[in-house]
Short mmCIF file of C-alpha atoms in Angstrom, two decimals:
data_model
loop_
_atom_site.label_atom_id
_atom_site.label_comp_id
_atom_site.label_asym_id
_atom_site.label_seq_id
_atom_site.Cartn_x
_atom_site.Cartn_y
_atom_site.Cartn_z
CA MET A 1 3.37 18.09 -22.44
CA LEU A 2 2.79 15.26 -20.03
CA ASN A 3 -0.23 15.74 -17.78
CA VAL A 4 0.34 14.34 -14.30
CA ALA A 5 -2.53 14.21 -11.80
CA VAL A 6 -1.47 14.05 -8.16
CA VAL A 7 -4.44 12.91 -6.10
CA ARG A 8 -4.91 14.68 -2.79
CA PHE A 9 -6.84 12.80 -0.13
CA PRO A 10 -7.63 14.23 3.29
CA GLY A 11 -4.39 13.37 5.08
CA SER A 12 -2.09 13.22 2.05
CA ASN A 13 1.17 14.92 2.97
CA CYS A 14 3.60 14.17 0.15
CA ASP A 15 1.47 15.85 -2.52
CA PHE A 16 3.56 19.03 -2.78
CA ASP A 17 6.86 17.14 -2.96
CA THR A 18 5.39 14.91 -5.67
CA LEU A 19 4.08 17.88 -7.65
CA ARG A 20 7.47 19.55 -7.43
CA ALA A 21 9.32 16.42 -8.54
CA ALA A 22 7.00 16.04 -11.52
CA GLU A 23 7.36 19.70 -12.46
CA THR A 24 11.15 19.53 -12.42
CA VAL A 25 11.06 17.00 -15.27
CA GLY A 26 8.84 19.31 -17.31
CA ALA A 27 5.45 17.74 -16.61
CA ASN A 28 2.22 19.71 -16.30
CA ALA A 29 1.49 18.50 -12.77
CA TYR A 30 -1.67 19.43 -10.90
CA VAL A 31 -3.67 18.36 -7.87
CA VAL A 32 -6.90 16.41 -8.18
CA TRP A 33 -9.07 16.42 -5.06
CA HIS A 34 -10.37 13.12 -3.74
CA GLY A 35 -13.96 14.22 -4.36
CA ASP A 36 -13.29 14.96 -8.04
CA THR A 37 -14.14 12.47 -10.74
CA ASP A 38 -12.21 14.11 -13.58
CA LEU A 39 -8.49 13.45 -13.96
CA ARG A 40 -8.31 16.19 -16.63
CA GLN A 41 -6.71 14.16 -19.44
CA ALA A 42 -4.01 12.83 -17.17
CA ASP A 43 -1.30 10.79 -18.85
CA ALA A 44 -0.09 9.59 -15.47
CA VAL A 45 -1.71 9.53 -12.03
CA ILE A 46 0.27 9.55 -8.80
CA LEU A 47 -1.24 8.64 -5.43
CA PRO A 48 1.15 10.34 -3.00
CA GLY A 49 2.18 9.36 0.49
CA GLY A 50 0.52 10.41 3.70
CA PHE A 51 -2.18 9.18 6.01
CA SER A 52 -5.37 9.33 3.97
CA TYR A 53 -8.44 9.40 6.19
CA GLY A 54 -6.19 9.04 9.22
CA ASP A 55 -5.37 5.43 8.28
CA TYR A 56 -8.72 4.57 9.88
CA LEU A 57 -9.67 0.88 9.81
CA ARG A 58 -6.62 -0.03 7.71
CA SER A 59 -4.18 2.11 5.75
CA GLY A 60 -5.83 2.95 2.43
CA ALA A 61 -9.10 1.18 3.24
CA ILE A 62 -11.30 4.29 3.24
CA ALA A 63 -9.49 6.20 0.47
CA ARG A 64 -10.33 3.35 -1.86
CA PHE A 65 -13.97 4.49 -1.81
CA SER A 66 -13.25 8.12 -2.74
CA PRO A 67 -15.05 9.31 -5.88
CA VAL A 68 -11.69 9.96 -7.55
CA MET A 69 -10.73 6.30 -7.23
CA GLN A 70 -13.42 5.35 -9.76
CA ALA A 71 -11.65 7.61 -12.25
CA VAL A 72 -8.30 6.09 -11.28
CA GLN A 73 -9.75 2.58 -11.77
CA ARG A 74 -10.92 3.55 -15.28
CA HIS A 75 -7.59 5.20 -16.09
CA ALA A 76 -5.76 2.04 -14.99
CA ALA A 77 -8.15 -0.24 -16.89
CA ASP A 78 -7.44 1.79 -20.05
CA GLY A 79 -3.72 1.13 -19.58
CA GLY A 80 -2.92 4.54 -18.09
CA ALA A 81 0.13 4.90 -15.89
CA VAL A 82 -0.52 4.90 -12.13
CA LEU A 83 2.12 5.20 -9.41
CA GLY A 84 1.27 4.71 -5.73
CA ILE A 85 3.91 5.89 -3.29
CA CYS A 86 3.77 4.63 0.30
CA ASN A 87 0.17 5.38 1.36
CA GLY A 88 -0.62 5.42 -2.37
CA PHE A 89 0.70 1.83 -2.60
CA GLN A 90 -1.51 0.89 0.35
CA ILE A 91 -4.52 2.43 -1.41
CA LEU A 92 -3.77 0.56 -4.66
CA CYS A 93 -3.70 -2.73 -2.72
CA GLU A 94 -6.96 -1.97 -0.93
CA ALA A 95 -8.50 -1.00 -4.28
CA HIS A 96 -7.35 -4.35 -5.72
CA LEU A 97 -5.38 -2.62 -8.45
CA LEU A 98 -2.40 -4.44 -6.98
CA PRO A 99 -2.43 -7.73 -5.06
CA GLY A 100 -1.49 -8.20 -1.44
CA VAL A 101 -1.57 -5.95 1.58
CA LEU A 102 0.80 -3.74 3.57
CA MET A 103 0.77 -4.70 7.23
CA ARG A 104 2.23 -3.20 10.37
CA ASN A 105 6.04 -3.21 10.29
CA ALA A 106 7.48 -6.34 11.85
CA GLY A 107 9.40 -4.22 14.37
CA LEU A 108 6.25 -2.19 15.20
CA HIS A 109 8.19 1.07 14.89
CA PHE A 110 7.49 3.72 12.33
CA VAL A 111 10.62 3.59 10.15
CA SER A 112 11.94 6.78 8.61
CA LYS A 113 15.39 6.47 7.03
CA PRO A 114 17.15 5.88 3.73
CA VAL A 115 17.24 2.28 2.50
CA ASP A 116 18.91 0.57 -0.43
CA VAL A 117 16.74 -1.10 -3.04
CA THR A 118 17.42 -2.86 -6.32
CA VAL A 119 15.47 -2.12 -9.49
CA GLU A 120 14.21 -5.40 -10.95
CA ARG A 121 11.88 -4.18 -13.70
CA THR A 122 12.48 -1.36 -16.14
CA ASP A 123 9.45 -2.12 -18.34
CA THR A 124 7.10 0.12 -16.36
CA PRO A 125 6.18 3.76 -17.04
CA PHE A 126 8.17 4.81 -13.97
CA THR A 127 11.39 2.81 -14.12
CA GLY A 128 12.42 2.96 -17.80
CA ASP A 129 15.36 5.25 -17.09
CA TYR A 130 16.94 2.81 -14.66
CA ALA A 131 18.91 -0.32 -15.43
CA VAL A 132 17.90 -3.76 -14.24
CA GLY A 133 19.92 -4.49 -11.13
CA GLN A 134 20.64 -0.82 -10.44
CA ARG A 135 20.88 -0.05 -6.75
CA LEU A 136 19.07 3.03 -5.45
CA ARG A 137 19.19 4.76 -2.09
CA LEU A 138 15.72 6.08 -1.28
CA PRO A 139 13.99 7.23 1.90
CA VAL A 140 11.22 5.18 3.48
CA ALA A 141 8.80 6.59 6.05
CA HIS A 142 6.04 4.22 7.07
CA GLY A 143 4.45 2.27 9.87
CA ASP A 144 2.57 -0.18 7.65
CA GLY A 145 5.05 -1.29 5.01
CA ARG A 146 5.30 -5.04 5.45
CA PHE A 147 4.13 -6.38 2.11
CA LEU A 148 2.30 -9.67 2.39
CA ALA A 149 0.24 -11.78 0.04
CA ALA A 150 -1.04 -15.33 -0.07
CA ALA A 151 1.68 -17.86 -0.89
CA ASP A 152 0.34 -18.55 -4.38
CA THR A 153 0.14 -14.80 -5.06
CA LEU A 154 3.76 -14.36 -4.00
CA ARG A 155 4.78 -17.23 -6.29
CA MET A 156 2.81 -15.61 -9.13
CA LEU A 157 4.50 -12.22 -8.56
CA GLU A 158 7.92 -13.85 -8.76
CA ALA A 159 7.05 -16.10 -11.71
CA GLU A 160 5.65 -13.19 -13.71
CA GLY A 161 8.49 -10.88 -12.73
CA ARG A 162 6.23 -8.34 -11.13
CA VAL A 163 8.56 -7.28 -8.32
CA VAL A 164 9.77 -3.80 -9.33
CA LEU A 165 11.86 -2.88 -6.27
CA ARG A 166 13.41 -5.11 -3.66
CA TYR A 167 15.22 -4.15 -0.49
CA VAL A 168 18.87 -5.06 -0.86
CA ALA A 169 19.36 -8.30 1.02
CA ASP A 170 23.10 -7.90 1.19
CA THR A 171 24.14 -5.04 3.45
CA GLU A 172 27.72 -5.02 2.29
CA GLY A 173 28.71 -1.49 1.41
CA SER A 174 25.54 -0.03 2.86
CA PRO A 175 25.24 1.61 6.27
CA TYR A 176 21.52 0.87 6.23
CA GLN A 177 19.77 -2.28 7.34
CA PRO A 178 18.02 -4.25 4.63
CA ASN A 179 14.28 -4.74 4.67
CA PRO A 180 13.07 -2.12 7.15
CA ASN A 181 9.66 -3.73 7.70
CA GLY A 182 9.91 -7.51 7.33
CA SER A 183 8.12 -7.61 3.97
CA ALA A 184 7.77 -10.94 2.19
CA ALA A 185 10.70 -11.72 -0.14
CA HIS A 186 12.12 -8.26 0.69
CA ILE A 187 9.56 -6.73 -1.66
CA ALA A 188 9.57 -2.91 -1.76
CA GLY A 189 7.46 -2.41 -4.87
CA ILE A 190 5.36 -4.36 -7.36
CA ARG A 191 3.45 -3.81 -10.57
CA ASN A 192 0.20 -5.15 -11.99
CA ALA A 193 -0.03 -7.73 -14.77
CA GLY A 194 -0.20 -5.02 -17.44
CA GLY A 195 2.80 -3.20 -15.99
CA ASN A 196 1.05 0.19 -16.00
CA VAL A 197 0.19 0.25 -12.28
CA VAL A 198 3.13 0.40 -9.88
CA GLY A 199 3.18 0.60 -6.09
CA ILE A 200 6.31 1.29 -4.05
CA MET A 201 6.98 1.95 -0.37
CA PRO A 202 10.10 4.18 -0.77
CA HIS A 203 9.65 7.89 -1.56
CA PRO A 204 11.37 8.85 -4.83
CA GLU A 205 9.91 12.38 -4.60
CA ARG A 206 12.01 12.93 -1.48
CA ALA A 207 15.12 11.97 -3.40
CA ALA A 208 14.56 13.70 -6.71
CA ASP A 209 16.91 16.66 -6.41
CA PRO A 210 20.55 16.91 -5.30
CA VAL A 211 19.54 19.65 -2.86
CA LEU A 212 17.59 17.01 -0.92
CA GLY A 213 20.77 15.03 -0.34
CA LEU A 214 19.59 12.11 -2.46
CA ALA A 215 18.68 12.16 -6.12
CA ASP A 216 18.30 8.46 -6.94
CA GLY A 217 14.51 8.84 -7.11
CA ARG A 218 14.57 11.32 -9.95
CA GLY A 219 14.54 8.46 -12.46
CA PHE A 220 10.92 7.63 -11.57
CA PHE A 221 9.93 11.08 -12.81
CA THR A 222 12.24 11.27 -15.84
CA SER A 223 10.99 7.80 -16.85
CA MET A 224 7.41 9.03 -16.55
CA ALA A 225 8.22 12.15 -18.57
CA ALA A 226 9.84 10.04 -21.29
CA GLY A 227 6.49 8.31 -21.54
CA LYS A 228 7.83 5.14 -23.01
CA PRO A 229 8.59 2.16 -20.79
CA GLN A 230 11.82 0.50 -21.81
CA PRO A 231 11.96 -3.25 -22.38
CA SER A 232 13.36 -5.17 -19.46
CA THR A 233 15.76 -7.98 -19.90
CA ALA A 234 13.53 -11.00 -19.48
CA LYS A 235 15.65 -12.53 -16.77
CA VAL A 236 14.44 -11.99 -13.23
CA LEU A 237 17.33 -11.15 -10.96
CA SER A 238 18.28 -13.73 -8.41
CA ARG A 239 18.69 -12.35 -4.95
CA MET B 1 -36.48 -4.70 12.69
CA THR B 2 -33.19 -3.35 13.95
CA TYR B 3 -30.32 -5.71 14.62
CA ARG B 4 -27.09 -5.09 16.42
CA VAL B 5 -24.07 -6.66 14.78
CA HIS B 6 -20.83 -7.42 16.58
CA VAL B 7 -17.87 -8.09 14.30
CA ARG B 8 -14.59 -9.45 15.59
CA VAL B 9 -11.75 -9.11 13.09
CA MET B 10 -8.60 -11.10 13.87
CA PRO B 11 -5.28 -11.53 12.08
CA ARG B 12 -5.31 -14.89 10.35
CA THR B 13 -3.79 -17.73 12.33
CA GLY B 14 -0.17 -18.28 11.42
CA LEU B 15 0.47 -14.71 10.30
CA LEU B 16 3.02 -12.68 12.19
CA ASP B 17 1.21 -10.41 14.66
CA PRO B 18 3.90 -8.06 16.01
CA GLN B 19 1.41 -6.19 18.21
CA GLY B 20 0.34 -9.44 19.84
CA GLN B 21 3.99 -10.39 20.39
CA ALA B 22 4.77 -7.02 21.99
CA VAL B 23 1.80 -7.31 24.35
CA GLU B 24 2.78 -10.87 25.21
CA HIS B 25 6.26 -9.67 26.18
CA ALA B 26 4.74 -6.88 28.25
CA LEU B 27 2.44 -9.32 30.05
CA SER B 28 5.40 -11.55 30.78
CA ALA B 29 7.34 -8.59 32.17
CA LEU B 30 4.37 -7.81 34.44
CA GLY B 31 4.50 -11.30 35.91
CA PHE B 32 1.92 -12.97 33.68
CA ALA B 33 4.35 -15.46 32.25
CA GLU B 34 1.53 -17.97 31.80
CA ALA B 35 -0.02 -15.85 29.03
CA GLY B 36 0.76 -16.98 25.51
CA ALA B 37 -0.45 -16.81 21.91
CA VAL B 38 -1.55 -13.18 22.32
CA ARG B 39 -3.19 -11.84 19.18
CA ILE B 40 -4.59 -8.38 18.61
CA GLY B 41 -7.65 -7.79 16.49
CA ARG B 42 -10.43 -5.28 16.27
CA ALA B 43 -14.05 -5.17 17.43
CA ILE B 44 -16.69 -3.34 15.39
CA GLN B 45 -20.28 -2.80 16.46
CA LEU B 46 -23.07 -1.51 14.26
CA ASP B 47 -26.84 -1.40 14.05
CA LEU B 48 -28.67 -2.21 10.87
CA ALA B 49 -32.27 -2.47 9.72
CA ALA B 50 -33.22 -5.77 8.15
CA THR B 51 -36.29 -7.88 7.59
CA SER B 52 -34.89 -10.92 9.35
CA ARG B 53 -31.91 -12.10 11.32
CA SER B 54 -30.58 -14.07 8.35
CA ASP B 55 -30.95 -11.00 6.14
CA ALA B 56 -29.05 -8.93 8.69
CA GLU B 57 -26.30 -11.52 8.88
CA ALA B 58 -26.02 -11.73 5.08
CA ARG B 59 -25.70 -7.94 4.81
CA ALA B 60 -23.15 -7.82 7.62
CA ARG B 61 -21.15 -10.55 5.92
CA GLN B 62 -21.03 -8.46 2.74
CA MET B 63 -19.81 -5.48 4.78
CA CYS B 64 -17.01 -7.61 6.21
CA ASP B 65 -16.00 -9.01 2.83
CA LYS B 66 -15.97 -5.59 1.17
CA LEU B 67 -14.56 -3.31 3.86
CA LEU B 68 -14.42 -4.31 7.50
CA ALA B 69 -11.89 -7.14 7.09
CA ASN B 70 -9.09 -7.62 4.59
CA PRO B 71 -9.58 -11.10 3.12
CA VAL B 72 -5.85 -11.46 2.49
CA THR B 73 -4.82 -11.34 6.13
CA GLU B 74 -7.84 -11.27 8.41
CA ASP B 75 -10.69 -13.53 9.50
CA TYR B 76 -13.87 -12.31 11.11
CA LEU B 77 -16.60 -13.57 13.40
CA LEU B 78 -20.15 -12.20 13.31
CA GLU B 79 -22.75 -12.08 16.04
CA VAL B 80 -26.20 -10.70 15.30
CA GLU B 81 -28.77 -9.87 17.97
CA GLU B 82 -32.13 -8.12 17.98
CA SER B 83 -31.81 -4.66 19.47
#
């Protein structure tokens, strides 16, 4: 059975939803406290959303120094699957497991609504059950979601095909505005060079069951449970 | 010797600073139309023990590089004084 560690920081608030979503695909999901250093043979680690350490200094900046993050760093270095959702994405950036930074939304408002995104990579442990180009409707809920990186880093992310999710630039057929935060190149999620570490701003755990009104996020968890990333078509989608 | 360190962290020039823009609009609405280029940063003050001013500054610089500022988007200014 797949062991899934959901890391709980002081201020995490999507940990229960994430546990539940992992359990519904048959995983042995459990909470690991931020002060722990043992991930208990985790196959996958999820850093859930929330406001770790009150977002003091910068979102994710303090959580990065939690004892558990050393274990997460080792897990990632060994090729283990890591998914950061929202605040978890911010923590992965601050921990330098992913490049770039998530800045205050361009419109300054906290944005909480469904958005449409396109899946661009299926060769990650969390997106193998989707198809390249598949459009998903997922909730976002963040104040600091504007992804930004140095120009050469952005070029590298595009050249290496490391954008996993992108806000749909074309609003046709969608009642929702594209790009809720002004992120560079409409980026909603990226992966590391090895493909095993993924950070996304949308919340798949809030859209993982039909009873929630949206179920497009369930694929992140079924992909994880399948345990085998599927090969992507090499072509990077044009926007 | 104890030194007091003042750190000023500012969003890097050229980056969108929506908070600064919002405050600039508010100033304009209050009749301060002459105000422009408003940018919002953060001030941090701390005391540290060090053997010399240059040692204190070197340590403070490490703190900024590792935690207090994000090198991707922020620049910082340091001032060190004996306290």
